[in-house]
Amino acid sequence: MTSNRKALPMSFQDSSPRAPITYITDGATDSPPRRCWQIARGVGLLFACVVFALLAACSVSIGTSADTPVEKTSDIAVGECLNIGEKADDDGKVHASKVACDTDGLTFYAASTVAADGDCAGENSASLSFPDDPQKLCMTPNFVNGACYQIPLPGGQLVDYRKSDCGAAPAATTVIAETVTRSDASVTCTDDQTAWVFTQPESIGYCLRAVESATAS
């Protein structure tokens, strides 16, 4: 069978200063120099900064009786998993629920907690803050080998981050990336892949490759 997707070279590179990135954020936008996806499209290059330490959100309970809401950092233990709802409320708050780590769809590991104004250890970590909680939750994505995910780009939101069909057209300000390899933090990736490594809650490494859907322009 001939694939209707083509791999796009994707690597992190140091970037020059640029305008601030708009995310659902609960903290200052100051950050160290950012690294970028370099995604080739035809003869042009799209540079897109993906700094998941900045991809932060506030959480609020809007769950159902089947959910175990995560309303504060103490509601989930390091190593357990949670998912993020696909919509934010009118105040920009998201729905976070504790789930089994093998739940279908994208889940995140609870990696650690830090002071609400602190930084997560992982370069590509996401974070959740909670009302009246002096700490915030740092999260590591739980990517499944061979699966594809929609990943927010500048101007995107944490709720845009989800599991996706590999051939799907990405939403605005997102990219579709395939998890080619899942290993530990010593993972080695090819030139057309990007290595994401994490040390919390355990040693995890991914090789990711951007893909372009057949319907993408």
mmCIF file with all atom_site columns, C-alpha atoms in Angstrom:
data_model
loop_
_atom_site.group_PDB
_atom_site.id
_atom_site.type_symbol
_atom_site.label_atom_id
_atom_site.label_alt_id
_atom_site.label_comp_id
_atom_site.label_asym_id
_atom_site.label_entity_id
_atom_site.label_seq_id
_atom_site.pdbx_PDB_ins_code
_atom_site.Cartn_x
_atom_site.Cartn_y
_atom_site.Cartn_z
_atom_site.occupancy
_atom_site.B_iso_or_equiv
_atom_site.pdbx_formal_charge
_atom_site.auth_seq_id
_atom_site.auth_comp_id
_atom_site.auth_asym_id
_atom_site.auth_atom_id
_atom_site.pdbx_PDB_model_num
ATOM 1   C CA . MET A 1 1   ? 0.000   0.000  0.000  1.00 0.00 ? 1   MET A CA 1
ATOM 2   C CA . THR A 1 2   ? 1.336   3.421  -0.879 1.00 0.00 ? 2   THR A CA 1
ATOM 3   C CA . SER A 1 3   ? 1.304   5.896  1.981  1.00 0.00 ? 3   SER A CA 1
ATOM 4   C CA . ASN A 1 4   ? -0.505  9.187  1.448  1.00 0.00 ? 4   ASN A CA 1
ATOM 5   C CA . ARG A 1 5   ? 1.802   10.848 3.964  1.00 0.00 ? 5   ARG A CA 1
ATOM 6   C CA . LYS A 1 6   ? 5.307   12.066 3.518  1.00 0.00 ? 6   LYS A CA 1
ATOM 7   C CA . ALA A 1 7   ? 7.857   12.586 6.237  1.00 0.00 ? 7   ALA A CA 1
ATOM 8   C CA . LEU A 1 8   ? 8.964   16.128 6.843  1.00 0.00 ? 8   LEU A CA 1
ATOM 9   C CA . PRO A 1 9   ? 12.416  16.865 8.252  1.00 0.00 ? 9   PRO A CA 1
ATOM 10  C CA . MET A 1 10  ? 11.997  18.174 11.769 1.00 0.00 ? 10  MET A CA 1
ATOM 11  C CA . SER A 1 11  ? 14.713  19.176 14.163 1.00 0.00 ? 11  SER A CA 1
ATOM 12  C CA . PHE A 1 12  ? 15.215  21.565 17.023 1.00 0.00 ? 12  PHE A CA 1
ATOM 13  C CA . GLN A 1 13  ? 17.362  24.571 16.247 1.00 0.00 ? 13  GLN A CA 1
ATOM 14  C CA . ASP A 1 14  ? 18.292  27.653 18.215 1.00 0.00 ? 14  ASP A CA 1
ATOM 15  C CA . SER A 1 15  ? 16.174  30.580 17.110 1.00 0.00 ? 15  SER A CA 1
ATOM 16  C CA . SER A 1 16  ? 16.593  34.334 16.998 1.00 0.00 ? 16  SER A CA 1
ATOM 17  C CA . PRO A 1 17  ? 14.384  36.597 19.175 1.00 0.00 ? 17  PRO A CA 1
ATOM 18  C CA . ARG A 1 18  ? 10.748  36.824 18.099 1.00 0.00 ? 18  ARG A CA 1
ATOM 19  C CA . ALA A 1 19  ? 7.416   38.194 19.216 1.00 0.00 ? 19  ALA A CA 1
ATOM 20  C CA . PRO A 1 20  ? 5.872   36.679 22.366 1.00 0.00 ? 20  PRO A CA 1
ATOM 21  C CA . ILE A 1 21  ? 3.940   33.432 21.965 1.00 0.00 ? 21  ILE A CA 1
ATOM 22  C CA . THR A 1 22  ? 0.299   33.405 23.007 1.00 0.00 ? 22  THR A CA 1
ATOM 23  C CA . TYR A 1 23  ? -0.831  30.335 24.919 1.00 0.00 ? 23  TYR A CA 1
ATOM 24  C CA . ILE A 1 24  ? -3.278  29.682 27.715 1.00 0.00 ? 24  ILE A CA 1
ATOM 25  C CA . THR A 1 25  ? -0.726  30.671 30.305 1.00 0.00 ? 25  THR A CA 1
ATOM 26  C CA . ASP A 1 26  ? -0.722  31.296 34.005 1.00 0.00 ? 26  ASP A CA 1
ATOM 27  C CA . GLY A 1 27  ? 2.720   32.833 34.295 1.00 0.00 ? 27  GLY A CA 1
ATOM 28  C CA . ALA A 1 28  ? 5.219   35.231 32.836 1.00 0.00 ? 28  ALA A CA 1
ATOM 29  C CA . THR A 1 29  ? 6.157   34.851 29.200 1.00 0.00 ? 29  THR A CA 1
ATOM 30  C CA . ASP A 1 30  ? 9.878   35.397 29.828 1.00 0.00 ? 30  ASP A CA 1
ATOM 31  C CA . SER A 1 31  ? 11.853  32.297 28.875 1.00 0.00 ? 31  SER A CA 1
ATOM 32  C CA . PRO A 1 32  ? 15.330  31.162 27.866 1.00 0.00 ? 32  PRO A CA 1
ATOM 33  C CA . PRO A 1 33  ? 16.213  31.022 24.144 1.00 0.00 ? 33  PRO A CA 1
ATOM 34  C CA . ARG A 1 34  ? 13.715  28.781 22.397 1.00 0.00 ? 34  ARG A CA 1
ATOM 35  C CA . ARG A 1 35  ? 14.335  25.847 20.131 1.00 0.00 ? 35  ARG A CA 1
ATOM 36  C CA . CYS A 1 36  ? 12.169  25.196 17.120 1.00 0.00 ? 36  CYS A CA 1
ATOM 37  C CA . TRP A 1 37  ? 10.635  22.601 14.886 1.00 0.00 ? 37  TRP A CA 1
ATOM 38  C CA . GLN A 1 38  ? 11.978  23.098 11.388 1.00 0.00 ? 38  GLN A CA 1
ATOM 39  C CA . ILE A 1 39  ? 9.296   21.807 9.063  1.00 0.00 ? 39  ILE A CA 1
ATOM 40  C CA . ALA A 1 40  ? 9.984   21.825 5.349  1.00 0.00 ? 40  ALA A CA 1
ATOM 41  C CA . ARG A 1 41  ? 7.007   22.495 3.088  1.00 0.00 ? 41  ARG A CA 1
ATOM 42  C CA . GLY A 1 42  ? 7.939   22.595 -0.569 1.00 0.00 ? 42  GLY A CA 1
ATOM 43  C CA . VAL A 1 43  ? 10.780  25.034 -1.038 1.00 0.00 ? 43  VAL A CA 1
ATOM 44  C CA . GLY A 1 44  ? 9.961   27.045 2.091  1.00 0.00 ? 44  GLY A CA 1
ATOM 45  C CA . LEU A 1 45  ? 10.581  26.520 5.761  1.00 0.00 ? 45  LEU A CA 1
ATOM 46  C CA . LEU A 1 46  ? 8.092   27.067 8.564  1.00 0.00 ? 46  LEU A CA 1
ATOM 47  C CA . PHE A 1 47  ? 9.831   27.821 11.856 1.00 0.00 ? 47  PHE A CA 1
ATOM 48  C CA . ALA A 1 48  ? 7.597   27.130 14.799 1.00 0.00 ? 48  ALA A CA 1
ATOM 49  C CA . CYS A 1 49  ? 8.653   27.415 18.411 1.00 0.00 ? 49  CYS A CA 1
ATOM 50  C CA . VAL A 1 50  ? 7.279   24.645 20.609 1.00 0.00 ? 50  VAL A CA 1
ATOM 51  C CA . VAL A 1 51  ? 8.158   25.298 24.234 1.00 0.00 ? 51  VAL A CA 1
ATOM 52  C CA . PHE A 1 52  ? 5.972   23.079 26.349 1.00 0.00 ? 52  PHE A CA 1
ATOM 53  C CA . ALA A 1 53  ? 7.301   24.597 29.550 1.00 0.00 ? 53  ALA A CA 1
ATOM 54  C CA . LEU A 1 54  ? 5.293   27.615 28.375 1.00 0.00 ? 54  LEU A CA 1
ATOM 55  C CA . LEU A 1 55  ? 2.329   25.505 27.362 1.00 0.00 ? 55  LEU A CA 1
ATOM 56  C CA . ALA A 1 56  ? 0.632   26.001 30.682 1.00 0.00 ? 56  ALA A CA 1
ATOM 57  C CA . ALA A 1 57  ? -2.992  26.151 31.685 1.00 0.00 ? 57  ALA A CA 1
ATOM 58  C CA . CYS A 1 58  ? -5.215  26.602 34.690 1.00 0.00 ? 58  CYS A CA 1
ATOM 59  C CA . SER A 1 59  ? -7.421  23.679 35.636 1.00 0.00 ? 59  SER A CA 1
ATOM 60  C CA . VAL A 1 60  ? -11.023 23.665 36.776 1.00 0.00 ? 60  VAL A CA 1
ATOM 61  C CA . SER A 1 61  ? -13.343 20.765 37.543 1.00 0.00 ? 61  SER A CA 1
ATOM 62  C CA . ILE A 1 62  ? -16.066 20.386 34.921 1.00 0.00 ? 62  ILE A CA 1
ATOM 63  C CA . GLY A 1 63  ? -16.066 16.605 34.927 1.00 0.00 ? 63  GLY A CA 1
ATOM 64  C CA . THR A 1 64  ? -18.716 13.924 34.916 1.00 0.00 ? 64  THR A CA 1
ATOM 65  C CA . SER A 1 65  ? -19.452 11.318 37.561 1.00 0.00 ? 65  SER A CA 1
ATOM 66  C CA . ALA A 1 66  ? -17.198 8.879  35.695 1.00 0.00 ? 66  ALA A CA 1
ATOM 67  C CA . ASP A 1 67  ? -14.189 11.213 35.961 1.00 0.00 ? 67  ASP A CA 1
ATOM 68  C CA . THR A 1 68  ? -11.704 11.628 38.783 1.00 0.00 ? 68  THR A CA 1
ATOM 69  C CA . PRO A 1 69  ? -11.113 15.381 38.567 1.00 0.00 ? 69  PRO A CA 1
ATOM 70  C CA . VAL A 1 70  ? -7.681  16.796 39.202 1.00 0.00 ? 70  VAL A CA 1
ATOM 71  C CA . GLU A 1 71  ? -8.385  20.065 41.011 1.00 0.00 ? 71  GLU A CA 1
ATOM 72  C CA . LYS A 1 72  ? -5.090  20.482 42.880 1.00 0.00 ? 72  LYS A CA 1
ATOM 73  C CA . THR A 1 73  ? -1.620  19.007 42.715 1.00 0.00 ? 73  THR A CA 1
ATOM 74  C CA . SER A 1 74  ? -2.326  16.644 45.626 1.00 0.00 ? 74  SER A CA 1
ATOM 75  C CA . ASP A 1 75  ? -5.141  14.983 43.637 1.00 0.00 ? 75  ASP A CA 1
ATOM 76  C CA . ILE A 1 76  ? -2.621  12.999 41.578 1.00 0.00 ? 76  ILE A CA 1
ATOM 77  C CA . ALA A 1 77  ? 0.600   11.204 42.481 1.00 0.00 ? 77  ALA A CA 1
ATOM 78  C CA . VAL A 1 78  ? 3.826   11.377 40.511 1.00 0.00 ? 78  VAL A CA 1
ATOM 79  C CA . GLY A 1 79  ? 3.759   8.585  37.917 1.00 0.00 ? 79  GLY A CA 1
ATOM 80  C CA . GLU A 1 80  ? -0.029  8.550  37.585 1.00 0.00 ? 80  GLU A CA 1
ATOM 81  C CA . CYS A 1 81  ? -1.680  9.803  34.398 1.00 0.00 ? 81  CYS A CA 1
ATOM 82  C CA . LEU A 1 82  ? -4.210  12.438 33.501 1.00 0.00 ? 82  LEU A CA 1
ATOM 83  C CA . ASN A 1 83  ? -5.866  13.730 30.376 1.00 0.00 ? 83  ASN A CA 1
ATOM 84  C CA . ILE A 1 84  ? -6.831  17.225 29.353 1.00 0.00 ? 84  ILE A CA 1
ATOM 85  C CA . GLY A 1 85  ? -10.242 18.082 27.941 1.00 0.00 ? 85  GLY A CA 1
ATOM 86  C CA . GLU A 1 86  ? -10.426 19.206 24.323 1.00 0.00 ? 86  GLU A CA 1
ATOM 87  C CA . LYS A 1 87  ? -12.074 22.523 25.186 1.00 0.00 ? 87  LYS A CA 1
ATOM 88  C CA . ALA A 1 88  ? -11.357 25.310 27.632 1.00 0.00 ? 88  ALA A CA 1
ATOM 89  C CA . ASP A 1 89  ? -14.117 27.183 29.419 1.00 0.00 ? 89  ASP A CA 1
ATOM 90  C CA . ASP A 1 90  ? -14.881 30.863 28.911 1.00 0.00 ? 90  ASP A CA 1
ATOM 91  C CA . ASP A 1 91  ? -12.191 31.770 31.443 1.00 0.00 ? 91  ASP A CA 1
ATOM 92  C CA . GLY A 1 92  ? -9.552  29.743 29.603 1.00 0.00 ? 92  GLY A CA 1
ATOM 93  C CA . LYS A 1 93  ? -9.529  26.963 32.199 1.00 0.00 ? 93  LYS A CA 1
ATOM 94  C CA . VAL A 1 94  ? -9.262  23.326 31.171 1.00 0.00 ? 94  VAL A CA 1
ATOM 95  C CA . HIS A 1 95  ? -10.751 20.092 32.435 1.00 0.00 ? 95  HIS A CA 1
ATOM 96  C CA . ALA A 1 96  ? -8.141  17.711 33.875 1.00 0.00 ? 96  ALA A CA 1
ATOM 97  C CA . SER A 1 97  ? -9.000  14.160 34.953 1.00 0.00 ? 97  SER A CA 1
ATOM 98  C CA . LYS A 1 98  ? -6.966  11.306 36.409 1.00 0.00 ? 98  LYS A CA 1
ATOM 99  C CA . VAL A 1 99  ? -7.104  8.248  34.146 1.00 0.00 ? 99  VAL A CA 1
ATOM 100 C CA . ALA A 1 100 ? -5.326  4.945  33.577 1.00 0.00 ? 100 ALA A CA 1
ATOM 101 C CA . CYS A 1 101 ? -2.088  5.466  31.658 1.00 0.00 ? 101 CYS A CA 1
ATOM 102 C CA . ASP A 1 102 ? -3.242  3.081  28.915 1.00 0.00 ? 102 ASP A CA 1
ATOM 103 C CA . THR A 1 103 ? -6.468  5.035  28.339 1.00 0.00 ? 103 THR A CA 1
ATOM 104 C CA . ASP A 1 104 ? -7.182  5.610  24.659 1.00 0.00 ? 104 ASP A CA 1
ATOM 105 C CA . GLY A 1 105 ? -6.151  9.040  23.460 1.00 0.00 ? 105 GLY A CA 1
ATOM 106 C CA . LEU A 1 106 ? -3.365  11.264 24.719 1.00 0.00 ? 106 LEU A CA 1
ATOM 107 C CA . THR A 1 107 ? -2.491  11.121 28.383 1.00 0.00 ? 107 THR A CA 1
ATOM 108 C CA . PHE A 1 108 ? 0.213   12.868 30.382 1.00 0.00 ? 108 PHE A CA 1
ATOM 109 C CA . TYR A 1 109 ? 2.316   11.529 33.224 1.00 0.00 ? 109 TYR A CA 1
ATOM 110 C CA . ALA A 1 110 ? 2.297   13.562 36.406 1.00 0.00 ? 110 ALA A CA 1
ATOM 111 C CA . ALA A 1 111 ? 6.039   14.221 36.396 1.00 0.00 ? 111 ALA A CA 1
ATOM 112 C CA . SER A 1 112 ? 6.592   16.458 39.415 1.00 0.00 ? 112 SER A CA 1
ATOM 113 C CA . THR A 1 113 ? 5.285   19.455 41.295 1.00 0.00 ? 113 THR A CA 1
ATOM 114 C CA . VAL A 1 114 ? 7.106   22.774 41.572 1.00 0.00 ? 114 VAL A CA 1
ATOM 115 C CA . ALA A 1 115 ? 6.314   26.186 43.007 1.00 0.00 ? 115 ALA A CA 1
ATOM 116 C CA . ALA A 1 116 ? 3.583   27.933 41.029 1.00 0.00 ? 116 ALA A CA 1
ATOM 117 C CA . ASP A 1 117 ? 6.106   30.480 39.790 1.00 0.00 ? 117 ASP A CA 1
ATOM 118 C CA . GLY A 1 118 ? 8.847   27.880 39.206 1.00 0.00 ? 118 GLY A CA 1
ATOM 119 C CA . ASP A 1 119 ? 10.043  26.044 36.115 1.00 0.00 ? 119 ASP A CA 1
ATOM 120 C CA . CYS A 1 120 ? 9.504   22.396 35.242 1.00 0.00 ? 120 CYS A CA 1
ATOM 121 C CA . ALA A 1 121 ? 12.652  20.331 34.779 1.00 0.00 ? 121 ALA A CA 1
ATOM 122 C CA . GLY A 1 122 ? 11.767  18.972 31.340 1.00 0.00 ? 122 GLY A CA 1
ATOM 123 C CA . GLU A 1 123 ? 12.512  21.216 28.366 1.00 0.00 ? 123 GLU A CA 1
ATOM 124 C CA . ASN A 1 124 ? 9.345   19.971 26.647 1.00 0.00 ? 124 ASN A CA 1
ATOM 125 C CA . SER A 1 125 ? 7.158   19.625 29.731 1.00 0.00 ? 125 SER A CA 1
ATOM 126 C CA . ALA A 1 126 ? 3.647   21.034 29.968 1.00 0.00 ? 126 ALA A CA 1
ATOM 127 C CA . SER A 1 127 ? 2.214   22.353 33.229 1.00 0.00 ? 127 SER A CA 1
ATOM 128 C CA . LEU A 1 128 ? -1.086  22.880 35.018 1.00 0.00 ? 128 LEU A CA 1
ATOM 129 C CA . SER A 1 129 ? -1.801  25.451 37.708 1.00 0.00 ? 129 SER A CA 1
ATOM 130 C CA . PHE A 1 130 ? -4.717  25.340 40.127 1.00 0.00 ? 130 PHE A CA 1
ATOM 131 C CA . PRO A 1 131 ? -6.629  28.056 41.996 1.00 0.00 ? 131 PRO A CA 1
ATOM 132 C CA . ASP A 1 132 ? -5.264  28.649 45.508 1.00 0.00 ? 132 ASP A CA 1
ATOM 133 C CA . ASP A 1 133 ? -2.578  25.968 45.085 1.00 0.00 ? 133 ASP A CA 1
ATOM 134 C CA . PRO A 1 134 ? 0.976   27.213 45.767 1.00 0.00 ? 134 PRO A CA 1
ATOM 135 C CA . GLN A 1 135 ? 2.345   24.516 43.455 1.00 0.00 ? 135 GLN A CA 1
ATOM 136 C CA . LYS A 1 136 ? 1.793   23.561 39.839 1.00 0.00 ? 136 LYS A CA 1
ATOM 137 C CA . LEU A 1 137 ? 1.896   20.174 38.142 1.00 0.00 ? 137 LEU A CA 1
ATOM 138 C CA . CYS A 1 138 ? 4.587   19.393 35.577 1.00 0.00 ? 138 CYS A CA 1
ATOM 139 C CA . MET A 1 139 ? 3.521   16.872 32.939 1.00 0.00 ? 139 MET A CA 1
ATOM 140 C CA . THR A 1 140 ? 5.337   14.558 30.516 1.00 0.00 ? 140 THR A CA 1
ATOM 141 C CA . PRO A 1 141 ? 3.446   13.418 27.398 1.00 0.00 ? 141 PRO A CA 1
ATOM 142 C CA . ASN A 1 142 ? 2.678   9.712  27.264 1.00 0.00 ? 142 ASN A CA 1
ATOM 143 C CA . PHE A 1 143 ? 3.155   9.072  23.536 1.00 0.00 ? 143 PHE A CA 1
ATOM 144 C CA . VAL A 1 144 ? 2.467   5.581  22.190 1.00 0.00 ? 144 VAL A CA 1
ATOM 145 C CA . ASN A 1 145 ? 4.925   4.140  19.706 1.00 0.00 ? 145 ASN A CA 1
ATOM 146 C CA . GLY A 1 146 ? 3.551   4.381  16.163 1.00 0.00 ? 146 GLY A CA 1
ATOM 147 C CA . ALA A 1 147 ? 0.750   6.796  17.063 1.00 0.00 ? 147 ALA A CA 1
ATOM 148 C CA . CYS A 1 148 ? 0.333   10.348 15.796 1.00 0.00 ? 148 CYS A CA 1
ATOM 149 C CA . TYR A 1 149 ? -0.458  13.443 17.811 1.00 0.00 ? 149 TYR A CA 1
ATOM 150 C CA . GLN A 1 150 ? -1.592  16.966 17.092 1.00 0.00 ? 150 GLN A CA 1
ATOM 151 C CA . ILE A 1 151 ? 0.903   19.303 18.758 1.00 0.00 ? 151 ILE A CA 1
ATOM 152 C CA . PRO A 1 152 ? 0.273   23.037 19.275 1.00 0.00 ? 152 PRO A CA 1
ATOM 153 C CA . LEU A 1 153 ? 2.481   25.637 17.605 1.00 0.00 ? 153 LEU A CA 1
ATOM 154 C CA . PRO A 1 154 ? 2.745   29.328 18.524 1.00 0.00 ? 154 PRO A CA 1
ATOM 155 C CA . GLY A 1 155 ? -0.726  30.759 18.967 1.00 0.00 ? 155 GLY A CA 1
ATOM 156 C CA . GLY A 1 156 ? -2.094  27.312 19.875 1.00 0.00 ? 156 GLY A CA 1
ATOM 157 C CA . GLN A 1 157 ? -3.441  26.086 23.192 1.00 0.00 ? 157 GLN A CA 1
ATOM 158 C CA . LEU A 1 158 ? -2.839  23.147 25.501 1.00 0.00 ? 158 LEU A CA 1
ATOM 159 C CA . VAL A 1 159 ? -6.289  21.804 24.598 1.00 0.00 ? 159 VAL A CA 1
ATOM 160 C CA . ASP A 1 160 ? -5.112  21.492 20.971 1.00 0.00 ? 160 ASP A CA 1
ATOM 161 C CA . TYR A 1 161 ? -2.652  18.813 22.094 1.00 0.00 ? 161 TYR A CA 1
ATOM 162 C CA . ARG A 1 162 ? -4.261  15.408 21.380 1.00 0.00 ? 162 ARG A CA 1
ATOM 163 C CA . LYS A 1 163 ? -3.996  12.030 19.665 1.00 0.00 ? 163 LYS A CA 1
ATOM 164 C CA . SER A 1 164 ? -4.789  12.221 15.961 1.00 0.00 ? 164 SER A CA 1
ATOM 165 C CA . ASP A 1 165 ? -5.114  10.187 12.797 1.00 0.00 ? 165 ASP A CA 1
ATOM 166 C CA . CYS A 1 166 ? -1.758  10.391 11.042 1.00 0.00 ? 166 CYS A CA 1
ATOM 167 C CA . GLY A 1 167 ? -3.446  11.487 7.821  1.00 0.00 ? 167 GLY A CA 1
ATOM 168 C CA . ALA A 1 168 ? -5.608  14.153 9.436  1.00 0.00 ? 168 ALA A CA 1
ATOM 169 C CA . ALA A 1 169 ? -5.285  17.790 8.468  1.00 0.00 ? 169 ALA A CA 1
ATOM 170 C CA . PRO A 1 170 ? -3.864  19.644 11.481 1.00 0.00 ? 170 PRO A CA 1
ATOM 171 C CA . ALA A 1 171 ? -5.927  22.358 13.113 1.00 0.00 ? 171 ALA A CA 1
ATOM 172 C CA . ALA A 1 172 ? -4.716  25.922 12.880 1.00 0.00 ? 172 ALA A CA 1
ATOM 173 C CA . THR A 1 173 ? -1.473  26.552 14.797 1.00 0.00 ? 173 THR A CA 1
ATOM 174 C CA . THR A 1 174 ? -0.749  22.841 15.207 1.00 0.00 ? 174 THR A CA 1
ATOM 175 C CA . VAL A 1 175 ? 1.329   20.141 13.518 1.00 0.00 ? 175 VAL A CA 1
ATOM 176 C CA . ILE A 1 176 ? 0.765   16.381 13.264 1.00 0.00 ? 176 ILE A CA 1
ATOM 177 C CA . ALA A 1 177 ? 3.744   14.364 14.498 1.00 0.00 ? 177 ALA A CA 1
ATOM 178 C CA . GLU A 1 178 ? 4.282   10.599 14.526 1.00 0.00 ? 178 GLU A CA 1
ATOM 179 C CA . THR A 1 179 ? 5.954   8.785  17.392 1.00 0.00 ? 179 THR A CA 1
ATOM 180 C CA . VAL A 1 180 ? 8.479   6.731  15.451 1.00 0.00 ? 180 VAL A CA 1
ATOM 181 C CA . THR A 1 181 ? 10.295  5.395  18.508 1.00 0.00 ? 181 THR A CA 1
ATOM 182 C CA . ARG A 1 182 ? 9.636   5.280  22.230 1.00 0.00 ? 182 ARG A CA 1
ATOM 183 C CA . SER A 1 183 ? 12.579  4.383  24.431 1.00 0.00 ? 183 SER A CA 1
ATOM 184 C CA . ASP A 1 184 ? 14.459  5.901  27.356 1.00 0.00 ? 184 ASP A CA 1
ATOM 185 C CA . ALA A 1 185 ? 16.310  9.200  27.553 1.00 0.00 ? 185 ALA A CA 1
ATOM 186 C CA . SER A 1 186 ? 19.282  7.730  25.664 1.00 0.00 ? 186 SER A CA 1
ATOM 187 C CA . VAL A 1 187 ? 17.165  7.376  22.509 1.00 0.00 ? 187 VAL A CA 1
ATOM 188 C CA . THR A 1 188 ? 18.959  8.059  19.206 1.00 0.00 ? 188 THR A CA 1
ATOM 189 C CA . CYS A 1 189 ? 16.943  9.504  16.329 1.00 0.00 ? 189 CYS A CA 1
ATOM 190 C CA . THR A 1 190 ? 17.624  9.893  12.610 1.00 0.00 ? 190 THR A CA 1
ATOM 191 C CA . ASP A 1 191 ? 18.192  13.250 10.929 1.00 0.00 ? 191 ASP A CA 1
ATOM 192 C CA . ASP A 1 192 ? 14.546  13.565 9.855  1.00 0.00 ? 192 ASP A CA 1
ATOM 193 C CA . GLN A 1 193 ? 13.312  13.011 13.401 1.00 0.00 ? 193 GLN A CA 1
ATOM 194 C CA . THR A 1 194 ? 13.314  15.066 16.591 1.00 0.00 ? 194 THR A CA 1
ATOM 195 C CA . ALA A 1 195 ? 14.369  13.606 19.934 1.00 0.00 ? 195 ALA A CA 1
ATOM 196 C CA . TRP A 1 196 ? 12.326  14.564 22.983 1.00 0.00 ? 196 TRP A CA 1
ATOM 197 C CA . VAL A 1 197 ? 13.742  13.261 26.246 1.00 0.00 ? 197 VAL A CA 1
ATOM 198 C CA . PHE A 1 198 ? 12.405  13.380 29.788 1.00 0.00 ? 198 PHE A CA 1
ATOM 199 C CA . THR A 1 199 ? 13.791  12.260 33.140 1.00 0.00 ? 199 THR A CA 1
ATOM 200 C CA . GLN A 1 200 ? 10.587  12.615 35.170 1.00 0.00 ? 200 GLN A CA 1
ATOM 201 C CA . PRO A 1 201 ? 8.685   10.629 36.290 1.00 0.00 ? 201 PRO A CA 1
ATOM 202 C CA . GLU A 1 202 ? 11.114  8.156  34.685 1.00 0.00 ? 202 GLU A CA 1
ATOM 203 C CA . SER A 1 203 ? 13.586  8.062  31.814 1.00 0.00 ? 203 SER A CA 1
ATOM 204 C CA . ILE A 1 204 ? 11.574  8.409  28.590 1.00 0.00 ? 204 ILE A CA 1
ATOM 205 C CA . GLY A 1 205 ? 12.717  9.314  25.087 1.00 0.00 ? 205 GLY A CA 1
ATOM 206 C CA . TYR A 1 206 ? 10.800  9.761  21.852 1.00 0.00 ? 206 TYR A CA 1
ATOM 207 C CA . CYS A 1 207 ? 11.763  10.120 18.212 1.00 0.00 ? 207 CYS A CA 1
ATOM 208 C CA . LEU A 1 208 ? 9.112   12.290 16.558 1.00 0.00 ? 208 LEU A CA 1
ATOM 209 C CA . ARG A 1 209 ? 8.624   12.993 12.867 1.00 0.00 ? 209 ARG A CA 1
ATOM 210 C CA . ALA A 1 210 ? 6.319   15.618 11.425 1.00 0.00 ? 210 ALA A CA 1
ATOM 211 C CA . VAL A 1 211 ? 3.906   14.299 8.810  1.00 0.00 ? 211 VAL A CA 1
ATOM 212 C CA . GLU A 1 212 ? 1.820   16.133 6.247  1.00 0.00 ? 212 GLU A CA 1
ATOM 213 C CA . SER A 1 213 ? -1.694  14.978 5.470  1.00 0.00 ? 213 SER A CA 1
ATOM 214 C CA . ALA A 1 214 ? -2.806  14.346 1.890  1.00 0.00 ? 214 ALA A CA 1
ATOM 215 C CA . THR A 1 215 ? -5.188  17.294 2.220  1.00 0.00 ? 215 THR A CA 1
ATOM 216 C CA . ALA A 1 216 ? -2.576  19.738 3.503  1.00 0.00 ? 216 ALA A CA 1
ATOM 217 C CA . SER A 1 217 ? -1.615  22.544 1.213  1.00 0.00 ? 217 SER A CA 1
#
